[in-house]
Amino acid sequence: MSLRPEITDWFAQKGWAPRQHQLSVLEATEAGASALLIAPTGAGKTLAGFLPTINDLIENPRQGLHTLYLSPLKALAVDVQRNLMTPIEEMDLSVKVEARTGDTPSHRRQRQRTSPPHILLTTPEQLALLLSHSDADRMFKGLKRVVLDELHAMVTNKRGELMSLGLARLATLAPNLRITALSATVARPDLLRDWIASPLPDAEARLLMGQGGAKPHIEILKSEAVIPWAGHSSVYAIPELYEVIKQHKTTLLFVNTRSQAEMLFQELWAANDEMLPIAMHHGSLAVEQRRKVEAAMAEGRLSAVVCTSTLDLGIDWGDVDLVVQIGAPKGASRMLQRIGRANHRLDEPSKALFVPSNRFEVLECEAALEAVENNSQDSEDPVSGGLDVLAQHVLGSACAMPIEPLAFYEEVRRAWPYRELSWETFERVIDFVATGGYALRAYERYAKLRKMDDGRFRIAHPGIAQQYRLNIGTIVEEPMVKVRLVRGRGFTKGASTGPIGRFGRVLGEMEEYFFTTLTRGDTFLFGSEIVAFEGMFESEAYVSRSQGKDPKIPSYMGGKFPLSTFLADGVRKLLAHPDEWHLLPDQVSDWLRLQQEASILPSPDSLLVETFPRGAQNYLVCYPFEGRLAHQTLGMLLTRRLERARARPLGFVASDYALAVWGLGDFSGLIRTGRLSLDELFDEDMLGDDLEAWLDESQLMRRTFRNCAIIAGLIERRHPGQKEKTGRQITVSSDIIYDVLYQHEPDHILIQATRRDAARGLLDIERLGHMLARIKRHIVHKPLDRISPLAVPVMLDIGKVPVMGEARESTMAEAAEELIAEAMGLGIEQRKRAN
């Protein structure tokens, strides 16, 4: 089957021709094969995914669901629906396309199950929901294709694990279906091909590589201002950034956290003398506000948008002609994805600008620049499956129909993340869903499955299915509360009726714990406004507009990315090669030369450890360049070992690049006299008993357990006809259950899931292990009589005061001046003369 005339005529009318990779997807589909298409942004991947569907529906008209499209973002599904409908309408085809997300009205979702469209665009959570109904067999039995968009963004997390189990179920219900996956460029494409091949072991899975586009044009901002030693605000670059925005039609300014987005937007707006239309987009803002920004962008009505990773993925944002990365990119693949938002056309170079927030980030930006130049990839690999996600899927499958354990086990193992699942572990997961496990089986509320006489398992009663559908999904946010505007300052809390006052619109949501730290009148930034906290009742926090100019820093939790191993290697290599320092700004290369004079620079294959006194305390500073998560874990474990060595540590601080520990003991003297061995201090065995002991004492395990328990269905946030549980209620329930399991069943599957999540995501144990192995017998100790220039940035993080804007910048600059003068052995008078 070749392309139908309706399609070729449409291409011709547009003055286009199908690209080879689009035809290759069609060819694979016609041959009965699945396919993974890897191509850069702007290559027409989405159209490639749908061409075989449109072609087949023209050739073989039919009723019912033909193609299921799965996207990681609700906005992406809605955007694809809009863009897909345009060519279908222009071809005058009778092809019905609908989106299904959590925002879709319930009556439409009900109708989609009984009378589905030809093409249904949805999310992994909605697929799990559809598969939990008894009519799933009827809905999906004729399914011919599944299109997975932005696959690389889903296979590295629990949403991907849930989706993989859903695909395995779909392959059972519709064994003739084929999968087409679309992905940006990744480091190991064969792994992604195996991922989509796993549910359909008898079908071929082809790897298709799209033609690379024009090489992007990227620069690092060359600012005349002093580059900060530490921090992440990039306030120093606001004048240059504003000029850049004026010179372009639409600019996307990516930051790595929501708090950075708020601060940058405020600073740009303060500099916006010409009243350019500048907006902000991040995950805490109300959905209506985000949609307004998206619509304005698509229509080309905005000069700039300050945004977080919410705009990373492949939505067509109109006339974006420049992408600015504020702060270091943290990963080459992520950066290429973001750069692709500019132009969104394969044959034209995307244009991007890096704006480092501090001096170490200058080095990281240079490493990223080289990575992009060489088209190097550092995307994460797909992950193995979590038992909490499997428990959720077991219950959802039983809601649809009784499950026969052996057949269901074979189905689950066809999901790539669970391909190595043992029968013994599978049985324990079934037992957990059925009874709660050994320690909880006495409580009837945890018994959700009943074993039938024929050995199959069914849900214990119909209400369990309703409960399951209310709590489905793997995204567990920090407990959130709505932020509602109070008109005036008249908020009071009624004794029984709740708050009394005149209320305005909902501004968005924030983490519940943030408000527990505030008292009435405290101010903070939210939704580009300075607001004052008035009070809190149940699931809403009430704020009023503030006229003040000195808000607290917003305490958002989400959005920080770890420094990729690839870029960390690049930074170490750049430090070790002074012949490449000409690429750096003079103030940065001068800083590195000062380090050469005062101490030494770390080499790529070793760990530099500096020790020095300062005031009444002593410091140990090392430079692993392994990212904040790994460094925080290292700091926790080092302080335990230093305590045993009687070095009397007091605390530590970690950045993406360095770790500083301070204490009362003489670190230099302890190492010199052999009472403290650095080889033993950094030995790999710290990831054994020391790690276990620390986890036993920390709150981290409890917080992680809470998330696993919610995903596994042990703790339910929502109940039919009741208000959603608050974060406090969930935490209390979770802590009680954790204590019971930890004491009476320490190998419970949820304790296992908790340890896995803590090691993989919160502690970065694997990466820390690789680092400890790499530096074994390659630790270089440099005892100093004062702070080194390289230690200045991490030392600035110790005890820093959270002030905003210019005050923060000047405070940091003054502290940095004092530290660098101290590093060079200059007294106050000498420093004055030097300046």
Coordinates of N, CA, C and O in Angstrom, one line a residue, residues 685-825:
D685 N 32.8 0.9 50.7 CA 31.9 0.2 51.7 C 31.0 1.1 52.5 O 30.2 0.7 53.3
M686 N 31.2 2.5 52.3 CA 30.3 3.4 53.0 C 28.9 3.2 52.5 O 27.9 3.6 53.1
L687 N 28.7 2.6 51.3 CA 27.4 2.4 50.7 C 26.7 1.1 51.3 O 25.7 0.7 50.9
G688 N 27.4 0.5 52.3 CA 26.8 -0.7 52.9 C 26.2 -0.3 54.3 O 25.2 0.3 54.4
D689 N 26.9 -0.7 55.3 CA 26.4 -0.5 56.7 C 26.1 1.0 57.0 O 25.1 1.3 57.7
D690 N 27.0 1.9 56.6 CA 26.8 3.3 56.9 C 25.6 3.8 56.3 O 24.8 4.6 56.9
L691 N 25.3 3.4 55.0 CA 24.1 3.8 54.3 C 22.9 3.3 55.0 O 21.9 4.0 55.2
E692 N 22.9 2.0 55.4 CA 21.8 1.4 56.0 C 21.5 2.1 57.3 O 20.3 2.4 57.7
A693 N 22.5 2.3 58.1 CA 22.3 3.0 59.4 C 21.7 4.4 59.3 O 20.9 4.8 60.0
W694 N 22.2 5.1 58.3 CA 21.7 6.5 58.1 C 20.2 6.4 57.6 O 19.4 7.2 58.1
L695 N 19.9 5.5 56.7 CA 18.5 5.4 56.2 C 17.6 5.1 57.4 O 16.5 5.6 57.5
D696 N 18.0 4.2 58.3 CA 17.2 3.8 59.4 C 16.9 5.0 60.3 O 15.8 5.1 60.9
E697 N 17.8 6.0 60.4 CA 17.6 7.1 61.3 C 16.9 8.3 60.6 O 16.4 9.2 61.2
S698 N 16.9 8.4 59.2 CA 16.5 9.6 58.5 C 15.0 9.6 58.3 O 14.3 8.6 58.4
Q699 N 14.5 10.8 58.0 CA 13.1 10.9 57.6 C 12.8 10.6 56.1 O 11.7 10.5 55.7
L700 N 13.9 10.5 55.4 CA 13.8 10.3 53.9 C 13.0 9.0 53.6 O 12.2 9.0 52.7
M701 N 13.3 7.9 54.3 CA 12.6 6.7 54.1 C 11.1 6.8 54.3 O 10.3 6.3 53.6
R702 N 10.7 7.6 55.3 CA 9.3 7.7 55.6 C 8.6 8.5 54.5 O 7.5 8.2 54.1
R703 N 9.3 9.6 54.0 CA 8.7 10.4 52.9 C 8.6 9.5 51.7 O 7.6 9.6 50.9
T704 N 9.6 8.8 51.4 CA 9.6 7.9 50.2 C 8.5 6.8 50.3 O 7.8 6.5 49.3
F705 N 8.4 6.2 51.5 CA 7.4 5.2 51.7 C 6.0 5.7 51.5 O 5.2 5.0 50.9
R706 N 5.8 7.0 51.9 CA 4.4 7.5 51.7 C 4.1 7.5 50.2 O 3.0 7.2 49.8
N707 N 5.0 7.9 49.4 CA 4.7 8.0 47.9 C 4.5 6.6 47.4 O 3.6 6.4 46.6
C708 N 5.3 5.6 47.8 CA 5.1 4.2 47.3 C 3.8 3.7 47.8 O 3.1 3.0 47.0
A709 N 3.4 4.0 49.0 CA 2.1 3.5 49.6 C 0.9 4.0 48.8 O -0.1 3.4 48.6
I710 N 1.0 5.3 48.4 CA 0.0 5.9 47.7 C -0.1 5.3 46.3 O -1.2 4.9 45.8
I711 N 1.0 5.1 45.6 CA 1.0 4.5 44.3 C 0.4 3.1 44.3 O -0.4 2.6 43.5
A712 N 0.8 2.3 45.4 CA 0.4 0.9 45.5 C -1.0 0.7 45.9 O -1.6 -0.4 45.9
G713 N -1.7 1.8 46.3 CA -3.0 1.8 46.8 C -3.2 1.4 48.2 O -4.4 1.2 48.7
L714 N -2.1 1.4 49.0 CA -2.3 1.1 50.4 C -2.9 2.3 51.2 O -3.6 2.1 52.1
I715 N -2.5 3.5 50.7 CA -3.1 4.7 51.3 C -3.8 5.4 50.2 O -3.2 5.7 49.1
E716 N -5.0 5.8 50.4 CA -5.8 6.4 49.3 C -6.1 7.8 49.7 O -6.6 8.2 50.8
R717 N -5.9 8.7 48.7 CA -6.1 10.1 49.0 C -7.5 10.5 48.8 O -8.0 11.4 49.5
R718 N -8.2 9.9 47.9 CA -9.6 10.2 47.5 C -10.5 9.1 47.8 O -10.2 7.9 47.5
H719 N -11.7 9.4 48.4 CA -12.8 8.5 48.6 C -14.1 9.0 48.0 O -14.3 10.2 48.1
P720 N -14.9 8.1 47.5 CA -16.2 8.6 46.9 C -17.0 9.4 47.9 O -17.2 9.0 49.1
G721 N -17.4 10.6 47.5 CA -18.3 11.5 48.3 C -17.6 12.1 49.4 O -18.3 12.7 50.3
Q722 N -16.3 12.1 49.5 CA -15.6 12.7 50.6 C -14.5 13.7 50.1 O -14.1 13.6 49.0
K723 N -14.1 14.6 51.0 CA -13.0 15.5 50.6 C -11.7 14.8 50.6 O -11.5 13.8 51.3
E724 N -10.9 15.2 49.7 CA -9.5 14.6 49.6 C -8.8 14.8 50.9 O -8.8 15.8 51.5
K725 N -8.1 13.7 51.2 CA -7.2 13.8 52.5 C -6.2 14.9 52.3 O -5.6 15.1 51.3
T726 N -5.9 15.6 53.4 CA -4.9 16.5 53.4 C -3.5 15.9 53.5 O -3.4 14.7 53.9
G727 N -2.5 16.6 53.2 CA -1.1 16.1 53.4 C -0.8 15.6 54.8 O -0.1 14.6 55.0
R728 N -1.3 16.3 55.8 CA -1.1 15.9 57.1 C -1.7 14.6 57.5 O -1.1 13.7 58.1
Q729 N -2.9 14.4 57.0 CA -3.6 13.1 57.3 C -2.9 12.0 56.6 O -2.8 10.9 57.2
I730 N -2.5 12.2 55.4 CA -1.8 11.1 54.7 C -0.5 10.8 55.4 O -0.1 9.6 55.5
T731 N 0.3 11.8 55.8 CA 1.6 11.6 56.5 C 1.4 10.8 57.8 O 2.2 9.9 58.0
V732 N 0.4 11.2 58.6 CA 0.1 10.4 59.8 C -0.2 9.0 59.5 O 0.4 8.1 60.2
S733 N -1.1 8.7 58.6 CA -1.4 7.3 58.2 C -0.2 6.6 57.7 O 0.1 5.4 58.1
S734 N 0.6 7.2 56.9 CA 1.8 6.6 56.3 C 2.8 6.3 57.4 O 3.4 5.2 57.4
D735 N 3.1 7.2 58.3 CA 4.1 7.0 59.3 C 3.7 5.8 60.2 O 4.6 5.0 60.6
I736 N 2.4 5.7 60.5 CA 2.0 4.5 61.4 C 2.2 3.2 60.7 O 2.8 2.3 61.3
I737 N 1.8 3.1 59.4 CA 2.0 1.9 58.6 C 3.5 1.6 58.5 O 3.9 0.4 58.6
Y738 N 4.3 2.6 58.2 CA 5.7 2.4 58.0 C 6.3 1.8 59.3 O 7.1 0.8 59.2
D739 N 6.0 2.3 60.4 CA 6.5 1.8 61.7 C 6.1 0.3 61.9 O 6.9 -0.5 62.3
V740 N 4.9 0.0 61.5 CA 4.4 -1.4 61.7 C 5.2 -2.4 60.8 O 5.7 -3.4 61.2
L741 N 5.3 -2.0 59.5 CA 6.0 -2.8 58.5 C 7.4 -2.9 58.8 O 8.0 -4.0 58.7
Y742 N 8.1 -1.8 59.2 CA 9.5 -1.8 59.4 C 9.9 -2.7 60.6 O 10.9 -3.4 60.6
Q743 N 9.0 -2.7 61.6 CA 9.2 -3.6 62.8 C 8.9 -5.0 62.6 O 9.6 -5.9 63.0
H744 N 7.7 -5.3 61.9 CA 7.2 -6.7 61.8 C 7.5 -7.4 60.5 O 7.4 -8.6 60.4
E745 N 7.7 -6.6 59.4 CA 7.9 -7.2 58.1 C 8.8 -6.3 57.3 O 8.5 -5.7 56.3
P746 N 10.1 -6.3 57.7 CA 11.1 -5.4 57.0 C 11.3 -5.7 55.5 O 11.9 -4.9 54.8
D747 N 10.9 -6.9 55.1 CA 11.1 -7.2 53.7 C 9.8 -7.1 52.9 O 9.7 -7.6 51.8
H748 N 8.8 -6.4 53.5 CA 7.6 -6.1 52.8 C 7.9 -5.5 51.4 O 8.8 -4.7 51.3
I749 N 7.0 -5.8 50.4 CA 7.3 -5.3 49.1 C 7.4 -3.7 49.0 O 8.1 -3.2 48.2
L750 N 6.6 -3.1 49.9 CA 6.6 -1.6 49.9 C 7.9 -1.1 50.5 O 8.4 0.0 50.1
I751 N 8.4 -1.8 51.5 CA 9.7 -1.4 52.0 C 10.8 -1.6 50.9 O 11.7 -0.7 50.8
Q752 N 10.7 -2.7 50.2 CA 11.6 -2.9 49.1 C 11.5 -1.8 48.0 O 12.5 -1.2 47.5
A753 N 10.3 -1.4 47.7 CA 10.0 -0.3 46.7 C 10.6 1.0 47.2 O 11.2 1.8 46.4
T754 N 10.5 1.2 48.5 CA 10.9 2.5 49.1 C 12.5 2.5 49.0 O 13.0 3.6 48.6
R755 N 13.1 1.5 49.3 CA 14.6 1.5 49.3 C 15.1 1.7 47.8 O 16.0 2.4 47.6
R756 N 14.4 1.1 46.9 CA 14.7 1.2 45.5 C 14.6 2.7 45.0 O 15.5 3.2 44.4
D757 N 13.5 3.3 45.4 CA 13.3 4.7 45.0 C 14.3 5.6 45.7 O 14.8 6.6 45.0
A758 N 14.6 5.4 47.0 CA 15.5 6.2 47.6 C 16.9 6.1 47.0 O 17.6 7.1 46.8
A759 N 17.3 4.9 46.7 CA 18.7 4.7 46.1 C 18.8 5.3 44.7 O 19.8 5.8 44.3
R760 N 17.7 5.2 44.0 CA 17.7 5.6 42.6 C 17.5 7.1 42.3 O 18.2 7.7 41.6
G761 N 16.5 7.6 43.0 CA 16.1 9.0 42.7 C 16.6 10.0 43.7 O 16.9 11.1 43.3
L762 N 16.5 9.7 45.0 CA 16.8 10.7 46.0 C 18.2 10.7 46.5 O 18.7 11.7 47.1
L763 N 18.9 9.6 46.4 CA 20.3 9.5 46.9 C 21.3 9.4 45.8 O 22.5 9.6 46.0
D764 N 20.9 8.9 44.6 CA 21.8 8.7 43.5 C 23.0 7.8 43.9 O 24.2 8.0 43.6
I765 N 22.6 6.6 44.5 CA 23.6 5.7 45.0 C 24.4 5.1 43.9 O 25.6 4.9 44.0
E766 N 23.8 4.7 42.8 CA 24.6 4.1 41.7 C 25.7 5.0 41.2 O 26.8 4.6 41.0
R767 N 25.4 6.3 41.0 CA 26.4 7.3 40.5 C 27.5 7.5 41.6 O 28.6 7.6 41.3
L768 N 27.1 7.5 42.8 CA 28.0 7.7 43.9 C 29.0 6.5 44.0 O 30.2 6.6 44.2
G769 N 28.4 5.3 43.8 CA 29.2 4.1 43.7 C 30.3 4.1 42.6 O 31.4 3.7 42.8
H770 N 29.8 4.6 41.4 CA 30.8 4.7 40.3 C 31.9 5.7 40.6 O 33.1 5.4 40.3
M771 N 31.5 6.8 41.3 CA 32.5 7.8 41.6 C 33.5 7.2 42.6 O 34.8 7.4 42.4
L772 N 33.1 6.5 43.7 CA 34.0 6.0 44.7 C 34.9 5.0 44.1 O 36.1 4.9 44.4
A773 N 34.4 4.2 43.1 CA 35.2 3.2 42.4 C 36.3 3.9 41.5 O 37.4 3.5 41.5
R774 N 35.9 5.0 40.9 CA 36.8 5.7 40.0 C 37.9 6.4 40.7 O 39.1 6.4 40.2
I775 N 37.7 6.9 41.9 CA 38.7 7.6 42.6 C 39.6 6.8 43.6 O 40.5 7.3 44.2
K776 N 39.3 5.5 43.6 CA 40.0 4.6 44.5 C 41.5 4.7 44.3 O 41.9 4.5 43.1
R777 N 42.2 5.0 45.3 CA 43.7 5.2 45.3 C 44.1 6.3 44.3 O 45.2 6.4 43.8
H778 N 43.1 7.2 44.0 CA 43.4 8.4 43.2 C 42.9 9.7 43.9 O 42.4 10.6 43.3
I779 N 43.1 9.7 45.2 CA 42.7 10.9 46.0 C 43.9 11.8 46.3 O 44.9 11.3 46.8
V780 N 43.8 13.0 45.9 CA 44.9 14.0 46.1 C 44.5 14.9 47.2 O 43.5 15.6 47.1
H781 N 45.4 14.9 48.3 CA 45.1 15.8 49.4 C 46.0 17.0 49.4 O 47.2 16.9 49.2
K782 N 45.4 18.2 49.5 CA 46.1 19.4 49.5 C 45.8 20.2 50.8 O 44.8 20.9 50.9
P783 N 46.7 20.1 51.8 CA 46.5 20.9 53.0 C 46.9 22.4 52.8 O 47.9 22.7 52.1
L784 N 46.0 23.3 53.2 CA 46.2 24.7 53.0 C 46.1 25.4 54.3 O 45.6 24.9 55.3
D785 N 46.7 26.6 54.4 CA 46.6 27.4 55.6 C 45.4 28.4 55.5 O 45.1 29.2 56.4
R786 N 44.7 28.4 54.4 CA 43.5 29.3 54.2 C 42.7 28.7 53.0 O 43.1 27.9 52.3
I787 N 41.5 29.3 52.9 CA 40.6 28.9 51.8 C 41.2 29.0 50.5 O 42.0 29.9 50.2
S788 N 40.8 28.1 49.5 CA 41.3 28.2 48.2 C 40.3 28.9 47.3 O 39.1 29.0 47.6
P789 N 40.8 29.5 46.2 CA 39.8 30.2 45.2 C 38.7 29.2 44.8 O 37.6 29.7 44.6
L790 N 39.0 28.0 44.5 CA 38.0 27.0 44.0 C 36.9 26.7 45.0 O 35.8 26.3 44.7
A791 N 37.3 26.9 46.3 CA 36.3 26.6 47.4 C 35.4 27.7 47.6 O 34.4 27.5 48.3
V792 N 35.6 28.9 47.1 CA 34.8 30.1 47.4 C 33.3 29.8 47.1 O 32.5 30.1 47.9
P793 N 32.9 29.3 45.9 CA 31.5 29.1 45.6 C 30.8 28.3 46.6 O 29.7 28.6 47.1
V794 N 31.3 27.1 47.0 CA 30.6 26.2 47.9 C 30.6 26.8 49.3 O 29.6 26.6 50.1
M795 N 31.7 27.6 49.7 CA 31.7 28.2 51.0 C 30.6 29.3 51.1 O 30.1 29.5 52.2
L796 N 30.3 29.9 50.0 CA 29.2 30.9 50.0 C 27.9 30.3 50.3 O 26.9 31.0 50.7
D797 N 27.7 29.0 50.1 CA 26.4 28.4 50.4 C 26.3 28.1 51.9 O 25.2 27.7 52.3
I798 N 27.3 28.2 52.7 CA 27.2 27.9 54.1 C 26.6 29.1 54.8 O 27.1 30.2 54.8
G799 N 25.4 28.9 55.4 CA 24.8 29.9 56.2 C 24.3 31.1 55.4 O 24.2 32.2 56.0
K800 N 24.1 31.0 54.2 CA 23.7 32.2 53.4 C 22.3 32.6 53.8 O 21.4 31.8 54.1
V801 N 22.0 33.9 53.8 CA 20.8 34.5 54.2 C 19.9 34.6 53.0 O 20.3 35.2 52.0
P802 N 18.6 34.1 53.0 CA 17.7 34.2 51.9 C 17.2 35.6 51.7 O 16.1 36.0 52.2
V803 N 17.9 36.5 51.0 CA 17.4 37.8 50.6 C 17.2 37.8 49.1 O 17.7 37.0 48.4
M804 N 16.5 38.8 48.7 CA 16.1 38.9 47.3 C 16.8 39.9 46.4 O 17.3 40.9 47.0
G805 N 16.8 39.7 45.1 CA 17.2 40.7 44.1 C 18.6 41.3 44.4 O 19.6 40.6 44.6
E806 N 18.7 42.6 44.3 CA 19.9 43.3 44.3 C 20.6 43.1 45.7 O 21.8 43.0 45.8
A807 N 19.8 43.0 46.7 CA 20.3 42.8 48.1 C 21.1 41.5 48.1 O 22.2 41.4 48.7
R808 N 20.5 40.5 47.6 CA 21.1 39.2 47.6 C 22.4 39.2 46.8 O 23.4 38.7 47.2
E809 N 22.3 39.8 45.6 CA 23.5 39.9 44.7 C 24.7 40.6 45.4 O 25.8 40.2 45.3
S810 N 24.3 41.8 46.0 CA 25.4 42.5 46.6 C 26.0 41.8 47.9 O 27.2 41.9 48.1
T811 N 25.1 41.2 48.6 CA 25.5 40.4 49.8 C 26.5 39.3 49.4 O 27.6 39.1 50.0
M812 N 26.1 38.6 48.3 CA 26.9 37.5 47.8 C 28.3 38.0 47.3 O 29.3 37.4 47.5
A813 N 28.2 39.1 46.6 CA 29.4 39.7 46.0 C 30.4 40.2 47.1 O 31.6 39.9 47.0
E814 N 29.8 40.8 48.1 CA 30.7 41.2 49.2 C 31.4 40.0 49.9 O 32.6 40.0 50.2
A815 N 30.6 39.0 50.2 CA 31.1 37.8 50.8 C 32.2 37.2 49.9 O 33.2 36.7 50.4
A816 N 31.9 37.1 48.6 CA 32.9 36.5 47.7 C 34.2 37.3 47.7 O 35.3 36.7 47.6
E817 N 34.1 38.6 47.7 CA 35.3 39.5 47.7 C 36.1 39.2 48.9 O 37.4 39.0 48.8
E818 N 35.5 39.1 50.1 CA 36.2 38.8 51.3 C 36.9 37.4 51.2 O 38.1 37.2 51.6
L819 N 36.2 36.4 50.7 CA 36.7 35.0 50.6 C 37.9 34.9 49.7 O 38.9 34.3 49.9
I820 N 37.7 35.6 48.5 CA 38.8 35.5 47.5 C 40.0 36.2 48.0 O 41.2 35.8 47.7
A821 N 39.8 37.3 48.7 CA 41.0 38.1 49.2 C 41.7 37.2 50.3 O 42.9 37.2 50.3
E822 N 40.8 36.5 51.1 CA 41.4 35.6 52.1 C 42.2 34.5 51.4 O 43.2 34.1 51.9
A823 N 41.6 34.0 50.3 CA 42.3 32.9 49.6 C 43.7 33.3 49.1 O 44.6 32.5 49.1
M824 N 43.8 34.6 48.7 CA 45.1 35.1 48.2 C 46.0 35.6 49.2 O 47.0 36.2 49.0
G825 N 45.5 35.5 50.5 CA 46.4 36.0 51.6 C 46.4 37.5 51.7 O 47.4 38.0 52.3

